[in-house]
Amino acid sequence: MKIKWPFMGLLLLFTLWPNQDNAQEKEIIHRGEQWIQYNLNVITSEKWMFFGNTGTRWRDSFEKYTLFFGRVGTGYNLNRTVRLSTGFTYAELKREGATYLAEFRPYEELLVRANPEKKFGLSHRFRFEQRFYNPVVDGDIQSENTFAVRFRYALSTRIPIANLSKENPDFKLSLGISDEVMVNAGKEIVYNVFDKNRFVVTSTVQFNKWVAVALAWNNQFFNTSTAGQYIHTNAFWLQLNHTLNLAHKKEENLPLYQNPVIPNSKDAAE
């Protein structure tokens, strides 16, 4: 039986979408954030690739430094549309410029990409994360930690808008739209089983096959560990995407890496 990925993706989103009307009393905190991120993807063969990214985040027009993170990982392409990945994320949560919590997060991922031969299609990302939170005291990461897991599902599409050069067909503008739902589990999880919903609209300028700049509007609604308290965030997300081809293959035969969500402590991390 052939899996209908668009149908399965929409069904998952409707199933996991938080019902915000159930809470009798709730407090919603509104805030604006600014995110900057660099993504590096290294293609080593037709099947294998390595990736890493790093980013920083601020709040209130760059006045409050809230997060630093770095991520490394590797992916294996089963074919041109399906990739298995594993990686590790390290994040530092900031308060008044100082780190108060460090997160160590290994993860596993299944990505089902849209058919590259079609102009329009849906991509699906399933990610399972193991999250270790360690307090930081006077700049030192403490050995004790709390543990939780998180399940993430993202549905996304990329729409071509315009070719920006007749001489360079790879110089083009596209629009990305995605929605991601995240769910927590673990003995420390009480009020925030639903973690967050993240809706992202991204405009990307692709200069060539290997360099692109993206500016995204990220609208997310997420829960906290306090009963009835939610945070609604509007974030502007600037990204530089850089790909290196180290494979001895023709470029047209390589499945280019595309993060379906223009690629998380409890209130700030990615």
Coordinates of N, CA and C in Angstrom, one line a residue, residues 184-265:
N184 N 5.9 17.4 23.9 CA 6.8 16.9 24.9 C 6.3 15.6 25.6
A185 N 7.3 14.9 26.2 CA 7.0 13.7 27.0 C 8.1 13.6 28.1
G186 N 7.7 13.0 29.2 CA 8.7 12.8 30.3 C 8.1 13.1 31.6
K187 N 8.8 12.6 32.7 CA 8.2 12.7 34.0 C 8.2 14.1 34.5
E188 N 9.1 15.0 34.0 CA 9.1 16.4 34.4 C 8.0 17.2 33.6
I189 N 7.4 16.6 32.6 CA 6.4 17.3 31.8 C 5.0 17.2 32.5
V190 N 4.5 18.3 32.9 CA 3.2 18.3 33.6 C 2.2 19.1 32.8
Y191 N 2.4 20.4 32.6 CA 1.5 21.3 32.0 C 1.8 21.6 30.5
N192 N 3.0 21.2 30.1 CA 3.4 21.5 28.7 C 3.6 20.3 27.8
V193 N 2.7 19.4 27.8 CA 2.7 18.3 26.9 C 2.7 18.8 25.5
F194 N 1.8 19.7 25.2 CA 1.9 20.5 24.0 C 3.1 21.5 24.2
D195 N 4.1 21.4 23.3 CA 5.2 22.4 23.4 C 4.9 23.6 22.6
K196 N 4.8 23.5 21.3 CA 4.6 24.7 20.5 C 4.1 24.4 19.2
N197 N 3.5 25.4 18.5 CA 3.2 25.4 17.1 C 3.9 26.5 16.4
R198 N 4.6 26.2 15.4 CA 5.4 27.2 14.7 C 5.0 27.3 13.2
F199 N 4.5 28.5 12.8 CA 4.2 28.7 11.5 C 5.2 29.7 10.9
V200 N 5.8 29.4 9.7 CA 6.8 30.2 9.2 C 6.6 30.5 7.7
V201 N 6.7 31.7 7.3 CA 6.7 32.1 5.9 C 8.1 32.7 5.6
T202 N 8.7 32.2 4.5 CA 10.1 32.5 4.2 C 10.3 32.9 2.8
S203 N 10.9 34.0 2.5 CA 11.3 34.4 1.2 C 12.8 34.1 1.1
T204 N 13.2 33.4 0.0 CA 14.6 33.0 -0.2 C 15.1 33.5 -1.5
V205 N 16.3 34.1 -1.5 CA 17.0 34.5 -2.7 C 18.1 33.5 -2.9
Q206 N 18.0 32.7 -4.0 CA 19.0 31.7 -4.3 C 20.0 32.3 -5.3
F207 N 21.2 32.6 -4.9 CA 22.2 33.2 -5.9 C 22.7 32.2 -6.9
N208 N 23.0 31.0 -6.4 CA 23.4 29.9 -7.3 C 23.0 28.6 -6.6
K209 N 23.6 27.5 -7.0 CA 23.3 26.2 -6.4 C 23.7 26.1 -5.0
W210 N 24.7 27.0 -4.6 CA 25.4 26.8 -3.3 C 25.2 27.9 -2.3
V211 N 24.7 29.0 -2.6 CA 24.5 30.1 -1.7 C 23.1 30.7 -1.8
A212 N 22.5 30.9 -0.6 CA 21.2 31.5 -0.6 C 21.0 32.3 0.7
V213 N 20.2 33.4 0.6 CA 19.8 34.2 1.8 C 18.3 34.1 2.0
A214 N 17.9 33.9 3.2 CA 16.5 33.7 3.5 C 16.1 34.7 4.6
L215 N 14.9 35.3 4.5 CA 14.3 36.1 5.5 C 12.9 35.5 5.8
A216 N 12.7 35.2 7.1 CA 11.5 34.5 7.5 C 10.7 35.3 8.5
W217 N 9.4 35.1 8.5 CA 8.5 35.6 9.6 C 8.1 34.3 10.3
N218 N 8.4 34.3 11.6 CA 8.1 33.1 12.4 C 7.0 33.5 13.4
N219 N 5.9 32.9 13.3 CA 4.8 33.1 14.2 C 4.6 31.8 15.0
Q220 N 4.9 31.9 16.3 CA 4.7 30.6 17.1 C 4.0 30.9 18.4
F221 N 3.3 29.9 18.8 CA 2.5 29.9 20.0 C 2.9 28.7 20.9
F222 N 3.4 28.9 22.1 CA 3.9 27.7 22.8 C 3.5 27.8 24.3
N223 N 3.6 26.7 24.9 CA 3.2 26.5 26.3 C 4.5 26.7 27.2
T224 N 4.2 26.9 28.5 CA 5.3 27.0 29.4 C 5.0 25.9 30.5
S225 N 6.0 25.8 31.5 CA 5.8 24.8 32.5 C 4.8 25.3 33.6
T226 N 4.3 26.5 33.4 CA 3.3 27.1 34.4 C 1.9 26.8 33.8
A227 N 1.0 26.4 34.6 CA -0.3 26.0 34.2 C -1.0 27.3 33.6
G228 N -1.6 27.2 32.4 CA -2.4 28.2 31.9 C -1.6 29.4 31.3
Q229 N -0.3 29.3 31.2 CA 0.6 30.3 30.7 C 1.1 29.9 29.3
Y230 N 0.9 30.8 28.3 CA 1.4 30.6 27.0 C 2.1 31.9 26.5
I231 N 3.0 31.6 25.5 CA 3.7 32.7 24.9 C 3.5 32.8 23.4
H232 N 3.1 33.9 22.9 CA 2.9 34.1 21.5 C 4.1 35.0 21.0
T233 N 4.8 34.5 20.0 CA 6.0 35.1 19.5 C 6.0 35.4 18.0
N234 N 6.3 36.6 17.7 CA 6.6 37.0 16.3 C 8.1 37.2 16.1
A235 N 8.8 36.4 15.3 CA 10.2 36.6 15.2 C 10.6 36.8 13.7
F236 N 11.5 37.7 13.5 CA 12.1 37.8 12.1 C 13.4 37.0 12.1
W237 N 13.6 36.1 11.1 CA 14.6 35.1 11.1 C 15.4 35.3 9.8
L238 N 16.7 35.7 10.0 CA 17.6 35.9 8.8 C 18.5 34.8 8.8
Q239 N 18.7 34.1 7.6 CA 19.5 33.0 7.5 C 20.4 33.1 6.2
L240 N 21.6 32.6 6.4 CA 22.6 32.4 5.3 C 22.8 30.9 5.1
N241 N 22.4 30.4 3.9 CA 22.6 29.0 3.6 C 23.7 28.8 2.6
H242 N 24.6 27.9 3.0 CA 25.9 27.6 2.2 C 26.0 26.2 2.1
T243 N 26.2 25.7 0.8 CA 26.4 24.3 0.5 C 27.8 24.1 -0.2
L244 N 28.5 23.1 0.3 CA 29.8 22.7 -0.3 C 29.6 21.3 -1.0
N245 N 30.1 21.2 -2.2 CA 30.0 19.9 -2.9 C 31.4 19.3 -3.0
L246 N 31.6 18.3 -2.2 CA 32.9 17.5 -2.2 C 32.7 16.2 -2.8
A247 N 31.6 15.9 -3.4 CA 31.3 14.6 -4.1 C 31.9 14.7 -5.5
H248 N 32.3 13.5 -6.0 CA 32.8 13.4 -7.4 C 31.7 13.0 -8.2
K249 N 30.6 13.8 -8.2 CA 29.4 13.6 -9.0 C 29.0 14.8 -9.7
K250 N 28.3 14.7 -10.8 CA 27.8 15.8 -11.5 C 26.7 16.5 -10.6
E251 N 26.7 17.8 -10.7 CA 25.8 18.6 -9.8 C 24.3 18.2 -9.9
E252 N 23.9 17.9 -11.2 CA 22.5 17.5 -11.4 C 22.1 16.2 -10.8
N253 N 23.1 15.4 -10.4 CA 22.8 14.1 -9.8 C 22.8 14.1 -8.3
L254 N 23.0 15.3 -7.7 CA 23.1 15.3 -6.3 C 21.8 15.9 -5.7
P255 N 21.2 15.2 -4.7 CA 20.0 15.7 -4.0 C 20.4 16.8 -3.1
L256 N 20.1 18.1 -3.4 CA 20.5 19.2 -2.6 C 19.8 19.2 -1.3
Y257 N 20.5 19.6 -0.2 CA 19.9 19.6 1.1 C 18.9 20.8 1.2
Q258 N 17.7 20.6 1.7 CA 16.8 21.7 1.9 C 16.1 21.4 3.2
N259 N 16.3 22.3 4.1 CA 15.6 22.2 5.4 C 14.1 22.6 5.2
P260 N 13.2 21.7 5.5 CA 11.8 22.0 5.2 C 11.2 23.2 6.1
V261 N 11.9 23.5 7.2 CA 11.5 24.5 8.1 C 12.6 25.6 8.1
I262 N 12.4 26.7 7.4 CA 13.4 27.7 7.3 C 13.6 28.3 8.7
P263 N 15.4 26.6 8.7 CA 15.8 26.1 9.5 C 15.9 27.1 8.9
N264 N 15.6 23.8 20.6 CA 14.8 24.8 20.6 C 15.2 24.7 21.7
S265 N 15.7 25.0 26.6 CA 14.9 25.6 27.6 C 13.5 25.8 27.3

